[in-house]
Amino acid sequence: MAATSDMGVLLRFYASKQKSPFILYSSFVDYVKRYAAKNVEEQAELVPYLGDPVPQLEKAFAALIQSKQIAIIDTNPAKKIIFVTGYYNTIFAERYKEIKSNATVPFPTIQDMPKQTPNEVLIKSEYTDIIFDLLKNQKPDDKNLYAIIVPMNLPSIIFPGNVPVSILVTASLEKMQHMLEKDEYHDYYLKKLRISNPGKEISVKNFFSQFVKSPEEALQSLKNSADCFYFWGQLCYFIKQDYEKVKDFTQEDVNVLQAVAISEIVTSFYKNESAKNLQQENALKSVQNHMKMPPYFFTMDGILKFTDAKGVPLQGQYKDEALKEFLQKETTDAMANELPNLLVFKTASGARYFIYKEKVFPLVIRMCNELHDTINDNLTREWYEVLLNYDKKKEMIDDAAFNDRLEHEVEKLNPVLYALLNATFLSVLNIEMARTNKVGNSANLFLGDNLLPYSTLLMLNRQTLLANAKILLPFWYTIPFFSWLIGLFNKKPAKKNKKSGPANVHEALEAAEERPKASHKSESRKDSLISAAKKVESNLVPEGSTIERELNSYKKQWNRMLTKQAYLNLTEDVNSLIRDYMRKVLRTISGQSFTIDRIQDLAETLCKTPNMQKITDQDSLYVYVQLYMIYLVKNL
């Protein structure tokens, strides 16, 4: 053995040399002193044990006693004894090796230990607790010695922590298998299982044959098959039921009943694990389904807020590590020459979004369509003001400058769209979808290898915009010479930035005094609701967008009426239903209770009404109802 300063290791080594777990305290002190003198050059940590080793040993022993690696028996101070738990860890580990090769070898029990063994060195607990804990998180360096208490007044099983619990489980199954191989037991228990499961005779026979033939394969099927849990439970119950009639147990009977107790709790453990795995699998599928629904792009915070059909958060139904693994797999696994299913992009603010690749092109096209009206109106008004002032801008006469201006508008109004259009994966995705003819590439965003100009993407024409701005001008602006002459004398100077609001503090105070004073309580409640609405708005409205723009977007998705009048009528009908519903709700709701969860519940209830059910696109309608509710409260 290499030189060491670990007293736990030295105690186990000394006990094995003495061939006894009981070590005389004084003898070990002398041994440590000699050992330190011999190995101090190799192990400098042994220096404190060269003189009087007792004080240093007492410190080391205190930690070992606390971890149950030793116990001090000092009935006679002159003959103080150290009990070394590790001695039996080694002895019983060898016993489990024997059991592995011969199922008839009995489990070590508490009766196999000397009567003088201190109780404090054993971790005693019910078999249900110990087996569950060991199956869940057994540590490789576990130095504990467990006393597993089994039912029916059977001797407690001794199990050393340095032995993998899988060996105990397999040994239990093999002991049961050994019994069931015998003809009188085999046919008897197979018949009982068949009678108890009419219509499942073939499944019962397959289960029983697999178990008798190979317990390890049976254990593997136990981890994966739902039917196995039921058959296992029945088999264990039938065996215990028959043994309850026996008064005096033989060693073989004890062996079988101990094995049944272990097998029963292992079945329960894997049944619970299977249920948790199924719940986690379903929760991650729900996460995936949510991510394929509007608005299609989500931050990690948004993903963590997903709920199931009952409104229960999905986050508690899966482990955080499982979600990370799921996202990692979705964003990295890909077939040859293809992008992964889930793509990641960042906006200028640093917000990181996830989006499924089949949703990228439809989303880009939808966002471009939404921005068309906004940018068209903004530029028309701006250019009208410029022309009214007898001025010009470069983007009004130059296509390149016009596209630069449109790019700037997109970046300002919709950072998500801007990030997608400038994402490195967009050109690759375009090639992939064109090659594979995948759904989602209904419109080409590229001309060759280059992204289409912003004017084409937004369907905005510079000449048309300019013409629309000129139409708004007074008629004399259209007479060239007259227009030039008036412009020469009436051209307005460049506007200076002026501070909005009252000219001075006195005017501000006077304006405040003129406002009508409402009830303080009413204003406080209204302010609270408005504040809550603005807070909730940030959860539903993407970065860079507005609630009005999102309402317009979702309205175009669920309202598919062809004629303009029918479109307006349906929109007004839906809005009226929401307004009437919110009038009733606002009588009782407060700012504190106006949360995203509450809004989702209200929207879900309203969407389930008969009139709302007639609308086909329920997903878009559901989001629209939430947004409109927030819009109404925000503008109280």
PDB file of N, CA, C and O in Angstrom, residues 403-430:
ATOM      1  N   ASN A 403     -33.546  52.767 -50.502  1.00  0.00           N
ATOM      2  CA  ASN A 403     -33.430  51.446 -49.868  1.00  0.00           C
ATOM      3  C   ASN A 403     -32.708  51.527 -48.521  1.00  0.00           C
ATOM      4  O   ASN A 403     -33.047  50.813 -47.585  1.00  0.00           O
ATOM      5  N   ASP A 404     -31.713  52.425 -48.448  1.00  0.00           N
ATOM      6  CA  ASP A 404     -31.026  52.629 -47.163  1.00  0.00           C
ATOM      7  C   ASP A 404     -32.010  53.156 -46.111  1.00  0.00           C
ATOM      8  O   ASP A 404     -31.965  52.753 -44.940  1.00  0.00           O
ATOM      9  N   ARG A 405     -32.870  54.084 -46.541  1.00  0.00           N
ATOM     10  CA  ARG A 405     -33.843  54.654 -45.621  1.00  0.00           C
ATOM     11  C   ARG A 405     -34.844  53.564 -45.164  1.00  0.00           C
ATOM     12  O   ARG A 405     -35.196  53.493 -43.989  1.00  0.00           O
ATOM     13  N   LEU A 406     -35.275  52.722 -46.103  1.00  0.00           N
ATOM     14  CA  LEU A 406     -36.205  51.641 -45.745  1.00  0.00           C
ATOM     15  C   LEU A 406     -35.554  50.663 -44.765  1.00  0.00           C
ATOM     16  O   LEU A 406     -36.193  50.193 -43.821  1.00  0.00           O
ATOM     17  N   GLU A 407     -34.274  50.375 -44.968  1.00  0.00           N
ATOM     18  CA  GLU A 407     -33.559  49.485 -44.054  1.00  0.00           C
ATOM     19  C   GLU A 407     -33.521  50.081 -42.645  1.00  0.00           C
ATOM     20  O   GLU A 407     -33.718  49.384 -41.644  1.00  0.00           O
ATOM     21  N   HIS A 408     -33.263  51.388 -42.589  1.00  0.00           N
ATOM     22  CA  HIS A 408     -33.239  52.079 -41.296  1.00  0.00           C
ATOM     23  C   HIS A 408     -34.619  52.015 -40.619  1.00  0.00           C
ATOM     24  O   HIS A 408     -34.727  51.823 -39.403  1.00  0.00           O
ATOM     25  N   GLU A 409     -35.688  52.176 -41.402  1.00  0.00           N
ATOM     26  CA  GLU A 409     -37.046  52.121 -40.854  1.00  0.00           C
ATOM     27  C   GLU A 409     -37.361  50.735 -40.307  1.00  0.00           C
ATOM     28  O   GLU A 409     -37.967  50.599 -39.248  1.00  0.00           O
ATOM     29  N   VAL A 410     -36.958  49.703 -41.040  1.00  0.00           N
ATOM     30  CA  VAL A 410     -37.191  48.326 -40.580  1.00  0.00           C
ATOM     31  C   VAL A 410     -36.430  48.071 -39.282  1.00  0.00           C
ATOM     32  O   VAL A 410     -36.963  47.484 -38.335  1.00  0.00           O
ATOM     33  N   GLU A 411     -35.187  48.514 -39.224  1.00  0.00           N
ATOM     34  CA  GLU A 411     -34.378  48.323 -38.017  1.00  0.00           C
ATOM     35  C   GLU A 411     -35.014  49.011 -36.813  1.00  0.00           C
ATOM     36  O   GLU A 411     -34.996  48.495 -35.697  1.00  0.00           O
ATOM     37  N   LYS A 412     -35.599  50.181 -37.038  1.00  0.00           N
ATOM     38  CA  LYS A 412     -36.204  50.950 -35.951  1.00  0.00           C
ATOM     39  C   LYS A 412     -37.566  50.387 -35.536  1.00  0.00           C
ATOM     40  O   LYS A 412     -37.847  50.266 -34.340  1.00  0.00           O
ATOM     41  N   LEU A 413     -38.388  50.043 -36.527  1.00  0.00           N
ATOM     42  CA  LEU A 413     -39.771  49.633 -36.238  1.00  0.00           C
ATOM     43  C   LEU A 413     -39.909  48.165 -35.876  1.00  0.00           C
ATOM     44  O   LEU A 413     -40.794  47.795 -35.109  1.00  0.00           O
ATOM     45  N   ASN A 414     -39.067  47.302 -36.440  1.00  0.00           N
ATOM     46  CA  ASN A 414     -39.189  45.869 -36.174  1.00  0.00           C
ATOM     47  C   ASN A 414     -37.801  45.228 -36.106  1.00  0.00           C
ATOM     48  O   ASN A 414     -37.320  44.652 -37.083  1.00  0.00           O
ATOM     49  N   PRO A 415     -37.147  45.298 -34.938  1.00  0.00           N
ATOM     50  CA  PRO A 415     -35.793  44.726 -34.796  1.00  0.00           C
ATOM     51  C   PRO A 415     -35.741  43.229 -35.092  1.00  0.00           C
ATOM     52  O   PRO A 415     -34.716  42.730 -35.543  1.00  0.00           O
ATOM     53  N   VAL A 416     -36.833  42.510 -34.812  1.00  0.00           N
ATOM     54  CA  VAL A 416     -36.850  41.066 -35.067  1.00  0.00           C
ATOM     55  C   VAL A 416     -36.757  40.794 -36.566  1.00  0.00           C
ATOM     56  O   VAL A 416     -35.964  39.954 -37.017  1.00  0.00           O
ATOM     57  N   LEU A 417     -37.553  41.499 -37.360  1.00  0.00           N
ATOM     58  CA  LEU A 417     -37.498  41.340 -38.817  1.00  0.00           C
ATOM     59  C   LEU A 417     -36.122  41.717 -39.345  1.00  0.00           C
ATOM     60  O   LEU A 417     -35.562  41.020 -40.198  1.00  0.00           O
ATOM     61  N   TYR A 418     -35.583  42.806 -38.842  1.00  0.00           N
ATOM     62  CA  TYR A 418     -34.257  43.255 -39.290  1.00  0.00           C
ATOM     63  C   TYR A 418     -33.196  42.199 -38.978  1.00  0.00           C
ATOM     64  O   TYR A 418     -32.325  41.906 -39.807  1.00  0.00           O
ATOM     65  N   ALA A 419     -33.299  41.601 -37.773  1.00  0.00           N
ATOM     66  CA  ALA A 419     -32.336  40.558 -37.384  1.00  0.00           C
ATOM     67  C   ALA A 419     -32.467  39.327 -38.273  1.00  0.00           C
ATOM     68  O   ALA A 419     -31.467  38.720 -38.666  1.00  0.00           O
ATOM     69  N   LEU A 420     -33.695  38.946 -38.616  1.00  0.00           N
ATOM     70  CA  LEU A 420     -33.912  37.791 -39.486  1.00  0.00           C
ATOM     71  C   LEU A 420     -33.365  38.045 -40.892  1.00  0.00           C
ATOM     72  O   LEU A 420     -32.726  37.177 -41.489  1.00  0.00           O
ATOM     73  N   LEU A 421     -33.618  39.238 -41.430  1.00  0.00           N
ATOM     74  CA  LEU A 421     -33.150  39.562 -42.779  1.00  0.00           C
ATOM     75  C   LEU A 421     -31.631  39.611 -42.865  1.00  0.00           C
ATOM     76  O   LEU A 421     -31.056  39.425 -43.944  1.00  0.00           O
ATOM     77  N   ASN A 422     -30.984  39.863 -41.726  1.00  0.00           N
ATOM     78  CA  ASN A 422     -29.518  39.944 -41.706  1.00  0.00           C
ATOM     79  C   ASN A 422     -28.878  38.719 -41.048  1.00  0.00           C
ATOM     80  O   ASN A 422     -27.670  38.700 -40.813  1.00  0.00           O
ATOM     81  N   ALA A 423     -29.698  37.692 -40.744  1.00  0.00           N
ATOM     82  CA  ALA A 423     -29.175  36.470 -40.123  1.00  0.00           C
ATOM     83  C   ALA A 423     -28.307  35.706 -41.129  1.00  0.00           C
ATOM     84  O   ALA A 423     -28.611  35.658 -42.322  1.00  0.00           O
ATOM     85  N   THR A 424     -27.237  35.104 -40.629  1.00  0.00           N
ATOM     86  CA  THR A 424     -26.310  34.380 -41.512  1.00  0.00           C
ATOM     87  C   THR A 424     -26.956  33.140 -42.122  1.00  0.00           C
ATOM     88  O   THR A 424     -26.537  32.686 -43.191  1.00  0.00           O
ATOM     89  N   PHE A 425     -27.976  32.604 -41.452  1.00  0.00           N
ATOM     90  CA  PHE A 425     -28.574  31.371 -41.952  1.00  0.00           C
ATOM     91  C   PHE A 425     -29.606  31.596 -43.060  1.00  0.00           C
ATOM     92  O   PHE A 425     -30.055  30.641 -43.697  1.00  0.00           O
ATOM     93  N   LEU A 426     -30.013  32.848 -43.305  1.00  0.00           N
ATOM     94  CA  LEU A 426     -31.144  33.084 -44.203  1.00  0.00           C
ATOM     95  C   LEU A 426     -30.849  32.631 -45.638  1.00  0.00           C
ATOM     96  O   LEU A 426     -31.677  31.971 -46.276  1.00  0.00           O
ATOM     97  N   SER A 427     -29.668  32.952 -46.155  1.00  0.00           N
ATOM     98  CA  SER A 427     -29.336  32.555 -47.536  1.00  0.00           C
ATOM     99  C   SER A 427     -29.211  31.044 -47.659  1.00  0.00           C
ATOM    100  O   SER A 427     -29.632  30.452 -48.659  1.00  0.00           O
ATOM    101  N   VAL A 428     -28.638  30.403 -46.618  1.00  0.00           N
ATOM    102  CA  VAL A 428     -28.508  28.941 -46.620  1.00  0.00           C
ATOM    103  C   VAL A 428     -29.882  28.295 -46.578  1.00  0.00           C
ATOM    104  O   VAL A 428     -30.150  27.314 -47.285  1.00  0.00           O
ATOM    105  N   LEU A 429     -30.763  28.856 -45.754  1.00  0.00           N
ATOM    106  CA  LEU A 429     -32.123  28.329 -45.646  1.00  0.00           C
ATOM    107  C   LEU A 429     -32.867  28.465 -46.967  1.00  0.00           C
ATOM    108  O   LEU A 429     -33.629  27.578 -47.365  1.00  0.00           O
ATOM    109  N   ASN A 430     -32.638  29.564 -47.656  1.00  0.00           N
ATOM    110  CA  ASN A 430     -33.281  29.782 -48.954  1.00  0.00           C
ATOM    111  C   ASN A 430     -32.866  28.699 -49.952  1.00  0.00           C
ATOM    112  O   ASN A 430     -33.694  28.135 -50.674  1.00  0.00           O
TER     113      ASN A 430
END
